[in-house]
mmCIF file of C-alpha atoms and ligand atoms in Angstrom:
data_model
loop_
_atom_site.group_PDB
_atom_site.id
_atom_site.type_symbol
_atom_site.label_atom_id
_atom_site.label_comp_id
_atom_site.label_asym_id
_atom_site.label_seq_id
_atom_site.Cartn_x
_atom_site.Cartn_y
_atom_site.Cartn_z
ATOM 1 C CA UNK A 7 -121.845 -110.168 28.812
ATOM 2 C CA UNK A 8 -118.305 -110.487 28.250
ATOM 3 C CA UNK A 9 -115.750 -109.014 30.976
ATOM 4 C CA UNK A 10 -115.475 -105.487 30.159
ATOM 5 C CA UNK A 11 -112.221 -104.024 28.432
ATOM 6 C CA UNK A 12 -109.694 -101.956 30.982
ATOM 7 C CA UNK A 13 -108.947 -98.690 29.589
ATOM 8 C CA UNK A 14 -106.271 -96.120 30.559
ATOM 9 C CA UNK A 15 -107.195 -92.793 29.606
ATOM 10 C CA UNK A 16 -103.836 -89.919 29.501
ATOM 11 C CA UNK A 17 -104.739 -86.416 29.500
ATOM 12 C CA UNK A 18 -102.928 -82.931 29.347
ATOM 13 C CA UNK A 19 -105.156 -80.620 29.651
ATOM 14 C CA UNK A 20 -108.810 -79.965 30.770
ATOM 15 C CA UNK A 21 -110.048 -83.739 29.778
ATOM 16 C CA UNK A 22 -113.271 -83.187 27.951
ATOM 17 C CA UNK A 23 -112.636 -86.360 25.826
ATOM 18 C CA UNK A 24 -111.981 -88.412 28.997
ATOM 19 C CA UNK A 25 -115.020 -87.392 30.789
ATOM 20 C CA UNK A 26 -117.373 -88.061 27.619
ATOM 21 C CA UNK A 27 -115.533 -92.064 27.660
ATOM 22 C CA UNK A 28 -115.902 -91.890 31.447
ATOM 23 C CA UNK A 29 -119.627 -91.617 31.482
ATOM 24 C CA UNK A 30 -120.447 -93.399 28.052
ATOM 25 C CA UNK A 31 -118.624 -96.248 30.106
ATOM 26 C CA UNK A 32 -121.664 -95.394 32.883
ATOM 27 C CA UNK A 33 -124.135 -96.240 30.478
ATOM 28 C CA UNK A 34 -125.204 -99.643 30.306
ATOM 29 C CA UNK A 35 -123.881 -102.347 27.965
ATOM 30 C CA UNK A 36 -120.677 -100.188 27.542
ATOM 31 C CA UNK A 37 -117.859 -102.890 26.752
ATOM 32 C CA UNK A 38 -115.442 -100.785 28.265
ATOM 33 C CA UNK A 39 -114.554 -99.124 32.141
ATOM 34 C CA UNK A 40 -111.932 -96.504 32.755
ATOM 35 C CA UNK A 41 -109.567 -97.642 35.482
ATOM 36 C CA UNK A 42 -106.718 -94.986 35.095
ATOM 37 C CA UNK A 43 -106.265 -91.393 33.988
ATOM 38 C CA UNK A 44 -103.041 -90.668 34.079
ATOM 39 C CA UNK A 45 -101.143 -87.134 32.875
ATOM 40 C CA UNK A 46 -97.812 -85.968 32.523
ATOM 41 C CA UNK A 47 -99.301 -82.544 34.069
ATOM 42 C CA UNK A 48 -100.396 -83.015 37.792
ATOM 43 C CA UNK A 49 -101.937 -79.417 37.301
ATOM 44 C CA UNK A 50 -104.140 -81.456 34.898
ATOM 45 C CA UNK A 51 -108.093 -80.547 35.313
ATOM 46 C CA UNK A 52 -109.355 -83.791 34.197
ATOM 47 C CA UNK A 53 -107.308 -85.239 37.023
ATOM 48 C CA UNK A 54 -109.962 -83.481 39.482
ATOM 49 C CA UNK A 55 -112.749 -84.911 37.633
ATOM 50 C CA UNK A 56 -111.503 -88.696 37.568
ATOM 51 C CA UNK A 57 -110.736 -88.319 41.627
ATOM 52 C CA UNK A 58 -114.076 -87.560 41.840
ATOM 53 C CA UNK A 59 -115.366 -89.801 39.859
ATOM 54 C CA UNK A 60 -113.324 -92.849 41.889
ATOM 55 C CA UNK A 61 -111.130 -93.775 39.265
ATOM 56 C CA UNK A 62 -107.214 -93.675 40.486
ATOM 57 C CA UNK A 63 -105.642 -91.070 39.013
ATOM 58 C CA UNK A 64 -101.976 -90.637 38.305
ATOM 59 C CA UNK A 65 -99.285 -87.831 37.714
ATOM 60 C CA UNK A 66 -95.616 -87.535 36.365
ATOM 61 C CA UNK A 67 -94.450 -84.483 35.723
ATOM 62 C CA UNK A 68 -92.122 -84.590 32.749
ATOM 63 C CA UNK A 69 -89.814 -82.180 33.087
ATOM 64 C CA UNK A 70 -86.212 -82.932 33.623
ATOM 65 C CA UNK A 71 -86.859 -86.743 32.592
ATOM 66 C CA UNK A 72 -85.966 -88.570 29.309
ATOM 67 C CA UNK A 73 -88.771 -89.780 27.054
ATOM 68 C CA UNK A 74 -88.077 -93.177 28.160
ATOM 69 C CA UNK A 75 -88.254 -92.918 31.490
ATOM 70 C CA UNK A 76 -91.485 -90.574 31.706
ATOM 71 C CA UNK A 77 -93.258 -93.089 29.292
ATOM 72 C CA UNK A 78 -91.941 -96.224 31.982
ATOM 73 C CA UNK A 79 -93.240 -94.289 34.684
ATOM 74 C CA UNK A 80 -96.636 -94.016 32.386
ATOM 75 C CA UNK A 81 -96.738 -97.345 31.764
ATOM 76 C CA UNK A 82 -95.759 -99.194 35.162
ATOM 77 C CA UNK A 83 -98.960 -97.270 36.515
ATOM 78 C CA UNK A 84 -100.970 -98.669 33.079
ATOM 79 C CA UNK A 85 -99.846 -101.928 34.351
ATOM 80 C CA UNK A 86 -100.588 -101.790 37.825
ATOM 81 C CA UNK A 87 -104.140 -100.692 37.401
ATOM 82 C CA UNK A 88 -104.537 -103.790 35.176
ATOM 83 C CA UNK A 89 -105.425 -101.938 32.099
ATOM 84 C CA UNK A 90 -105.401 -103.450 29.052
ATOM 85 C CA UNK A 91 -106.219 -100.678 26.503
ATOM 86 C CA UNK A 92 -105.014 -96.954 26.353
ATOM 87 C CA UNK A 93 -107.038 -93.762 24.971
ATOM 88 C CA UNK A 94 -104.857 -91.046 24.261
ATOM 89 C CA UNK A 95 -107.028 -88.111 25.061
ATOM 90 C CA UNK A 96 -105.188 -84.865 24.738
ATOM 91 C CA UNK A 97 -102.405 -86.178 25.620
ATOM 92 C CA UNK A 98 -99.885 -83.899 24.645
ATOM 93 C CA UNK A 99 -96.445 -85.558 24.656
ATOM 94 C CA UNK A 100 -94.908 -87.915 21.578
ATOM 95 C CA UNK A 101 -94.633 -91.249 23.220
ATOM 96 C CA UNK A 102 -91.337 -92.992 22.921
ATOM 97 C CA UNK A 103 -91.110 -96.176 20.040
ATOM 98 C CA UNK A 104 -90.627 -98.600 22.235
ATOM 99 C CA UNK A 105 -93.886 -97.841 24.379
ATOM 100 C CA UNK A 106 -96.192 -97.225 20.899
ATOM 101 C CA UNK A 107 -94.655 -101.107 20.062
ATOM 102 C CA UNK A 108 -96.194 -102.484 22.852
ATOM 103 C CA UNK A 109 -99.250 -101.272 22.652
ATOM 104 C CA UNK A 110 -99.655 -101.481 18.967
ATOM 105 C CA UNK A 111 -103.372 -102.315 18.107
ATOM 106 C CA UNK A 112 -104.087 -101.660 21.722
ATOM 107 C CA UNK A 113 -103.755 -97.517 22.343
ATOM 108 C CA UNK A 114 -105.972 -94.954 20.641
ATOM 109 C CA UNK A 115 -105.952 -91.466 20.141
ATOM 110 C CA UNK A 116 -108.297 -88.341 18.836
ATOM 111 C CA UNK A 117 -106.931 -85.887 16.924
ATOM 112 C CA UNK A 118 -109.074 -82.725 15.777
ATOM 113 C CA UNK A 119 -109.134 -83.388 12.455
ATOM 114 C CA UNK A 120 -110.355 -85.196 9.284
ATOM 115 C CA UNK A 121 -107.069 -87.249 8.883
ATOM 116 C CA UNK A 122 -105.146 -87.622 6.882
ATOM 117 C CA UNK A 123 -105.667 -83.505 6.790
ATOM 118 C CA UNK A 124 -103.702 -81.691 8.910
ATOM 119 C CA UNK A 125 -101.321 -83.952 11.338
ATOM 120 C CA UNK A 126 -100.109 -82.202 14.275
ATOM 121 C CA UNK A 127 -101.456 -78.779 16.151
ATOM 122 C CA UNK A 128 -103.246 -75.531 15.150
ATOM 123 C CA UNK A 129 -105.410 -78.276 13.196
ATOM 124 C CA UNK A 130 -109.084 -75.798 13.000
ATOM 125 C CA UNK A 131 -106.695 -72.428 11.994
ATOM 126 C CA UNK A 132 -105.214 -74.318 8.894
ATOM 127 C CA UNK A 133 -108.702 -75.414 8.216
ATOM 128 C CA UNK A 134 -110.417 -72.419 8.325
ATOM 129 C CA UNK A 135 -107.220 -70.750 6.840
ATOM 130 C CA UNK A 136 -107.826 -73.159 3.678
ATOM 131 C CA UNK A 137 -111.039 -72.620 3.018
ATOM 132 C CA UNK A 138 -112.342 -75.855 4.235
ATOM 133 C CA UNK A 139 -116.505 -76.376 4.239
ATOM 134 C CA UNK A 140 -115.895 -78.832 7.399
ATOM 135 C CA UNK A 141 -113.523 -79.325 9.470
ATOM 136 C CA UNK A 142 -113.731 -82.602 12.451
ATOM 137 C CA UNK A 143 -112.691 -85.154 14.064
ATOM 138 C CA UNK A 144 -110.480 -88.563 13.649
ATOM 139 C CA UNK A 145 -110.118 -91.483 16.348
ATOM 140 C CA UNK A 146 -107.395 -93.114 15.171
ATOM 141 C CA UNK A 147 -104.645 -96.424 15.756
ATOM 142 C CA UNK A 148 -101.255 -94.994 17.542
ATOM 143 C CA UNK A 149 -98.424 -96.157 15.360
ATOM 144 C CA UNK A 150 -94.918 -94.366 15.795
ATOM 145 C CA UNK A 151 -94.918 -91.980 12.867
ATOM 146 C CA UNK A 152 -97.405 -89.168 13.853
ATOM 147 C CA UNK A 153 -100.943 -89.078 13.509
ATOM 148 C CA UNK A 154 -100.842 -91.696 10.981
ATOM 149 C CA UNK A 155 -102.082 -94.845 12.318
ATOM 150 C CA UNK A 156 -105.101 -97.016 10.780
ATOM 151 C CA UNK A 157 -108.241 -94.225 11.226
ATOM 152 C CA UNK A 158 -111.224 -96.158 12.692
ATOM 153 C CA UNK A 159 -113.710 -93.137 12.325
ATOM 154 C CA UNK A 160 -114.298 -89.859 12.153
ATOM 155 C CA UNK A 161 -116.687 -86.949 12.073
ATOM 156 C CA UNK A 162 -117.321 -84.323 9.860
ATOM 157 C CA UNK A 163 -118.063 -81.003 11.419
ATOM 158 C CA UNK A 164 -119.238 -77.718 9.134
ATOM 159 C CA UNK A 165 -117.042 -74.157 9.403
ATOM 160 C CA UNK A 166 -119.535 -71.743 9.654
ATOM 161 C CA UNK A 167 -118.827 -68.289 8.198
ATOM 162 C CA UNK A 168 -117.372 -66.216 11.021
ATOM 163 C CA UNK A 169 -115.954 -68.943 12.590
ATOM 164 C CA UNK A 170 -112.594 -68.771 14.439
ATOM 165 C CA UNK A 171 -110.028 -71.573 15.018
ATOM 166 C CA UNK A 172 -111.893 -71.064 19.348
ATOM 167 C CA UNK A 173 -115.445 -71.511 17.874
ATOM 168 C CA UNK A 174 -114.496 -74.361 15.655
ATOM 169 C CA UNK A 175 -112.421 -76.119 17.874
ATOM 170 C CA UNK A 176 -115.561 -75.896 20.530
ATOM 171 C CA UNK A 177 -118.249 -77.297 17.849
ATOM 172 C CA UNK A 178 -115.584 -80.034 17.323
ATOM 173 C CA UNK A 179 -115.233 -80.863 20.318
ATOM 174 C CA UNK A 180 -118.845 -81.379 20.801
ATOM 175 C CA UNK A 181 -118.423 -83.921 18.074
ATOM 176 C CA UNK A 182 -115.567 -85.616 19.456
ATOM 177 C CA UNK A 183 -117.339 -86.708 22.683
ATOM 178 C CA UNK A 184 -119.978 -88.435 20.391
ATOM 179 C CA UNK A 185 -117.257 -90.139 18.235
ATOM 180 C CA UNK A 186 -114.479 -91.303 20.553
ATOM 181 C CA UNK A 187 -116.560 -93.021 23.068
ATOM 182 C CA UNK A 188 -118.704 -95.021 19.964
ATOM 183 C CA UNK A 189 -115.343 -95.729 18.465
ATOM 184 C CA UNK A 190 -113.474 -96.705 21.418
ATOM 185 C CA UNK A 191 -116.513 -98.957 22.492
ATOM 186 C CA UNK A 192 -116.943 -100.912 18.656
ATOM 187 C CA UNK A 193 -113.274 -101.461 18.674
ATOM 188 C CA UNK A 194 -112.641 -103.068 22.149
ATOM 189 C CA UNK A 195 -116.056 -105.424 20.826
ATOM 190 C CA UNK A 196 -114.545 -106.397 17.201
ATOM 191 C CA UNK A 197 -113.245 -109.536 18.608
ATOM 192 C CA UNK A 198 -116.928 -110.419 19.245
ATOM 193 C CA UNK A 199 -118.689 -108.589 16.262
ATOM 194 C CA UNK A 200 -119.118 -111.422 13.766
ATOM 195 C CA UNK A 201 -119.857 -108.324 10.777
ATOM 196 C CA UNK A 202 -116.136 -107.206 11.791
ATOM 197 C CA UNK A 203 -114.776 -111.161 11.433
ATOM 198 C CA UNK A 204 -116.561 -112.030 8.224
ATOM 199 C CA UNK A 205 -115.149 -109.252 7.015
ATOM 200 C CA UNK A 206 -111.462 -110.105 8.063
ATOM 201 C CA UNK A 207 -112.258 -113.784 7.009
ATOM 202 C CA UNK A 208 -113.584 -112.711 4.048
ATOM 203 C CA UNK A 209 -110.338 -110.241 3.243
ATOM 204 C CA UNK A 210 -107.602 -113.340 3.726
ATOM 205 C CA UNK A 211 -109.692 -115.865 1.883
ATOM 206 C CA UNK A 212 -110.473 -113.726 -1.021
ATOM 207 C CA UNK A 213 -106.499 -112.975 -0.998
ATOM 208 C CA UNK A 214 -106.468 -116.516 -2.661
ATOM 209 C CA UNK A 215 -106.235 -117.141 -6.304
ATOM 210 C CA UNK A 216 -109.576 -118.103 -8.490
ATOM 211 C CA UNK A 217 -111.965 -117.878 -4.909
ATOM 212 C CA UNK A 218 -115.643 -116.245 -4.856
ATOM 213 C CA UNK A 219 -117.951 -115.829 -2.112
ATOM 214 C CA UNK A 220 -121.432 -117.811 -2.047
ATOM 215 C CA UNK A 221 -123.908 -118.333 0.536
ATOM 216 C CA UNK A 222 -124.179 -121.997 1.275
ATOM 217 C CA UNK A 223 -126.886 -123.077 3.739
ATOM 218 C CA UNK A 224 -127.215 -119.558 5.154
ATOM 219 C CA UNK A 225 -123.658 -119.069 5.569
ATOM 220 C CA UNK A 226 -121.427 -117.061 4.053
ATOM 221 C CA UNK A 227 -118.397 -119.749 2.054
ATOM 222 C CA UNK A 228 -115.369 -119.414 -0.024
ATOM 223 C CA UNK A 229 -114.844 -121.149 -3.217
ATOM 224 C CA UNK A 230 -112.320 -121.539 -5.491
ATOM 225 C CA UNK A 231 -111.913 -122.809 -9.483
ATOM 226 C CA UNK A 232 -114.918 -121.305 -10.725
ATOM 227 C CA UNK A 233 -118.691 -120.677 -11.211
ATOM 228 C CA UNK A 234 -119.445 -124.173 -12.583
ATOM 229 C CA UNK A 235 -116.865 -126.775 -10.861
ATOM 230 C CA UNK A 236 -115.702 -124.436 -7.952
ATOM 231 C CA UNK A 237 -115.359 -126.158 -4.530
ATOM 232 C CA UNK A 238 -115.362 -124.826 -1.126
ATOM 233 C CA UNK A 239 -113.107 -124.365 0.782
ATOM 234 C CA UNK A 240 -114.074 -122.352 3.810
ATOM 235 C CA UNK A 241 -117.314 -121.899 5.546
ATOM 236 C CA UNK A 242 -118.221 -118.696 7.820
ATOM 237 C CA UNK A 243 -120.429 -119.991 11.080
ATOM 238 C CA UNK A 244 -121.639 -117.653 13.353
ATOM 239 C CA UNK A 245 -122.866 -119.458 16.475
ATOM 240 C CA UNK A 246 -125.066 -122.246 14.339
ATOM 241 C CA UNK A 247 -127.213 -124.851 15.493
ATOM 242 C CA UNK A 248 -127.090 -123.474 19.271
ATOM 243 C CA UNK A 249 -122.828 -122.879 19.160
ATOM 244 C CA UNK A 250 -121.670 -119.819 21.277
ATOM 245 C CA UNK A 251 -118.961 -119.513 18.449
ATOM 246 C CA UNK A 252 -118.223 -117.505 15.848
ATOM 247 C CA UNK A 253 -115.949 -119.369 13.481
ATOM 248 C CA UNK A 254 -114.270 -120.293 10.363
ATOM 249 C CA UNK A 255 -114.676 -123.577 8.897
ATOM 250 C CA UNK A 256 -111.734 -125.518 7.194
ATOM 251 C CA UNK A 257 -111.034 -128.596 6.234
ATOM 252 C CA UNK A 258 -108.095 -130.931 7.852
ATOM 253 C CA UNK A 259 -106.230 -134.011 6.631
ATOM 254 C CA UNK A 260 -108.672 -136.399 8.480
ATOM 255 C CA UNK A 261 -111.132 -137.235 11.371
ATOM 256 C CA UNK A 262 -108.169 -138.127 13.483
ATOM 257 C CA UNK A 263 -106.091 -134.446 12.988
ATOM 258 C CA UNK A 264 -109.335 -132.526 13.436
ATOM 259 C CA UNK A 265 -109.734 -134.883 16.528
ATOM 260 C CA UNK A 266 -106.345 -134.001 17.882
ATOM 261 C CA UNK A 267 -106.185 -130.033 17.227
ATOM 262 C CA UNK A 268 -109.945 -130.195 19.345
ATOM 263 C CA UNK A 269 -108.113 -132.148 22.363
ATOM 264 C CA UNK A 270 -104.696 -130.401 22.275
ATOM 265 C CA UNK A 271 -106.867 -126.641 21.753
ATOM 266 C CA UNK A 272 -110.148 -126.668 22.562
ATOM 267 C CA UNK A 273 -110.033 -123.068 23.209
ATOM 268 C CA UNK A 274 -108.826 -122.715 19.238
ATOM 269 C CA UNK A 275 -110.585 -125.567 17.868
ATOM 270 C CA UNK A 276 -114.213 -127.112 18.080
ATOM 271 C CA UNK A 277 -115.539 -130.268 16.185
ATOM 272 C CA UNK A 278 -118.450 -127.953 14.196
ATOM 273 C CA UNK A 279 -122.143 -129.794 13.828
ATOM 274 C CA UNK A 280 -122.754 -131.713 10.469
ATOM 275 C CA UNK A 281 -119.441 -130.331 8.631
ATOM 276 C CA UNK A 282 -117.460 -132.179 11.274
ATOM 277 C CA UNK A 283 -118.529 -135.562 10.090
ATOM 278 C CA UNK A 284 -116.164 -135.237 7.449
ATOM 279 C CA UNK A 285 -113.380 -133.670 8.722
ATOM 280 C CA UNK A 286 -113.877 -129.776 8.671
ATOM 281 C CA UNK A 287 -112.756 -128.106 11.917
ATOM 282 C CA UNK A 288 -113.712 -124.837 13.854
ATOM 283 C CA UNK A 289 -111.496 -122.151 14.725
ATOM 284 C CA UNK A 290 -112.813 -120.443 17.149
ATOM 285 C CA UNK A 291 -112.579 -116.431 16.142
ATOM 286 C CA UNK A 292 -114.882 -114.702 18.743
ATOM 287 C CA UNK A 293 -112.015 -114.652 21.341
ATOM 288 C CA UNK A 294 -109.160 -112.129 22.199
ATOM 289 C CA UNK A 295 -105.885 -112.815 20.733
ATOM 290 C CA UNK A 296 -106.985 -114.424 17.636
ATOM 291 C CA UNK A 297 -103.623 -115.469 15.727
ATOM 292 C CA UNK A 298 -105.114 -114.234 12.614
ATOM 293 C CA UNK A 299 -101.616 -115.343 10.658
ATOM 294 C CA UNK A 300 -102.920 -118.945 11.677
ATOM 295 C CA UNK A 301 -106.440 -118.641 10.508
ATOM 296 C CA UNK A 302 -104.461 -117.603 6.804
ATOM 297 C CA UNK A 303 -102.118 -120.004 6.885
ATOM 298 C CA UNK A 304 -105.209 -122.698 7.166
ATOM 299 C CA UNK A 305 -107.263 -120.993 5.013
ATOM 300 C CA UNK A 306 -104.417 -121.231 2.277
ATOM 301 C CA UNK A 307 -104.133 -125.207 3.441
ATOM 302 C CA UNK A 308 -107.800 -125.771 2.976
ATOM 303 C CA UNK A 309 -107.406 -123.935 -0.472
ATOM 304 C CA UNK A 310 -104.548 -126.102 -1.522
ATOM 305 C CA UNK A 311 -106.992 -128.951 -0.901
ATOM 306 C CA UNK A 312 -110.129 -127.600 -2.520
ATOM 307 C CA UNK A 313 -108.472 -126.189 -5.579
ATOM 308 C CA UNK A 314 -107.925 -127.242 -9.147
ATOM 309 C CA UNK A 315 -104.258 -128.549 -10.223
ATOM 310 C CA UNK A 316 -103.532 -126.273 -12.907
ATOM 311 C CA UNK A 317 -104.003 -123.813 -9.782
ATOM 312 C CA UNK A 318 -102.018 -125.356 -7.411
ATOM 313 C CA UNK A 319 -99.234 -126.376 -9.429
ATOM 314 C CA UNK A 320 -98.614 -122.266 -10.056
ATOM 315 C CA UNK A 321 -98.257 -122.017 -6.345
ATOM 316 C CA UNK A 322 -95.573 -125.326 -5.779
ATOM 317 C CA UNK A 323 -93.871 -123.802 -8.824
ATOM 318 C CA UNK A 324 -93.657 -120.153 -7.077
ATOM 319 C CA UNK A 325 -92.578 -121.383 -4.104
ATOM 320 C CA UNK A 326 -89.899 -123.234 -5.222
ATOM 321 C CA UNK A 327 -88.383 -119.565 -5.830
HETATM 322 C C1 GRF B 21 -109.131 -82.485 21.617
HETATM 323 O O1 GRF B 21 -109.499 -81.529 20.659
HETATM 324 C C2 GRF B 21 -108.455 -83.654 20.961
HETATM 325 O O2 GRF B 21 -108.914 -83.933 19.678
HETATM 326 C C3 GRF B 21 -107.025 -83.220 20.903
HETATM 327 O O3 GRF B 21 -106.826 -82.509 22.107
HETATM 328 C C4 GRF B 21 -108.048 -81.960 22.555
HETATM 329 C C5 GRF B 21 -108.250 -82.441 23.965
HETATM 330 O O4 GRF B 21 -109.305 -81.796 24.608
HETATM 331 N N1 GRF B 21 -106.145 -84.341 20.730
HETATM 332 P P1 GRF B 21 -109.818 -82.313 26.010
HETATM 333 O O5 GRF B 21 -108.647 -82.248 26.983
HETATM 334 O O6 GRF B 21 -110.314 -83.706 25.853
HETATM 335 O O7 GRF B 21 -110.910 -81.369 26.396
#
């Protein structure tokens, strides 16, 4: 199995959500391990809990400090425990730009509602207070502006009649310690989940002018010009004739460039069974840090190659402007 994902988990308050993520990490094949809780309340009871449970632990009080220098003091211990993901879990301070740009695609956070309903607090009174059937849950990508980040799932929890914003929030939370662990563990795995590449793949090479998707010796492959003359131009592989990779196929200039980029990269590029022989390349997308602006910009190349004139000669003409 691949090494496991370092998480970071910051808490306020009693750290329900951080124990469910602690001991889904427990269970086994759990791509992820906690290796910090940190809070901005040492009073914190999660704090207690993670101590116990032999994960370091860490508190800054913010009072009297900027936002700035709270969030450094937050993030040097991120660093030093070597964590390389953060899970906002109750955490109940607004995190300074700066720190969000860092970690953008890289921190999480659950918020007690189906977003995009109800940003901010008192989320289950304004729910109930609306008339909602459900109310729930939303794990969700931290992006500077408020709640609003990319929503990776959610849960959908019913308001019963009687219910106040206490008894909600409880049934919801119930929910949440199902959803942010499952989320939290799918998203750390994407990079190895070849339904979450093809589907990325799929999304840039579609982008293209005049392309549709056929399966081509059991893989899934990009065309473009058409039903009858179309030509491909990109092949999805995932871990064929005994590869460990999952990859995208494209075509190169010649035997000698696709030779080269395997050399130079061979952590980026691979010389792919039967497809190599005449020149298509591998790039290698079951890795972290996949330079997905790359894998366009070849797809686009290997496009240019495959397609039509009366296509490509719209494009030169475009990009003359
Ligand atoms: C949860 O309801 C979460 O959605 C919200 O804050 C609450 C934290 O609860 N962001 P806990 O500290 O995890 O018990």
């Amino acid at each position: 199995m691949a090494e496991k994902a370092k998480i970071a988990v910051f808490i306020s308050g009693e750290g329900t959500n951080m124990a469910a993520l602690v001991y889904a990490s427990r269970m086994p094949e759990s791509p992820y391990e906690v290796v910090l809780v940190a809070s901005n309340d040492p009073e914190a009871a999660g704090l207690n809990l993670a101590a116990a449970e032999g994960i370091a632990t860490f508190a800054c009080l913010h009072k009297g400090m900027t936002r700035e220098a709270h969030d450094a003091a937050m993030e040097a211990a991120v660093l030093e425990a070597g964590a390389d993901h953060i899970a906002l879990a109750g955490y109940m301070r607004i995190l300074s730009d700066g720190f969000v740009e860092r970690w953008a695609g890289r921190m999480l956070n659950i918020h007690p509602s189906l977003l995009p309903l109800y940003k901010g607090l008192d989320t289950h009174a304004r729910a109930i207070a609306a008339g909602d059937s459900h109310g729930g849950a939303s794990v969700h990508l931290v992006t500077p502006e408020l709640d609003a980040g990319e929503v990776l799932a959610q849960i959908a929890v019913p308001i019963a009649p009687g219910d106040t914003p206490e008894t909600l929030a409880a049934r919801v939370k119930l929910a949440e310690h199902q959803l942010y662990p499952r989320a939290l563990a799918d998203y750390v795995s994407r990079w190895q989940d070849p339904v979450a590449l093809l589907a990325r793949v799929r999304a840039l090479a579609l982008a293209l002018p005049e392309t549709d998707e056929k399966v081509s010796h059991g893989s899934p492959a990009f065309r473009v010009g058409g039903e009858k003359s179309g030509k491909f131009f990109a092949y999805f592989a995932d871990q064929h004739h005994g590869s460990p990779y999952i990859a995208c196929l494209v075509r190169t200039g010649s035997m000698d460039e696709l030779l080269a980029l395997v050399e130079d990269q061979p952590e980026v590029y691979f010389k792919p069974a039967y497809y190599g022989a005449s020149g298509w390349v591998g790039i290698i997308l079951n890795r972290p840090g996949v330079d997905w602006d790359a894998v366009a910009a070849w797809l686009e190349r290997s496009w240019r190659g495959a397609a039509p004139k009366r296509l490509t000669r719209l494009l030169d003409i475009a990009d003359e402007f």
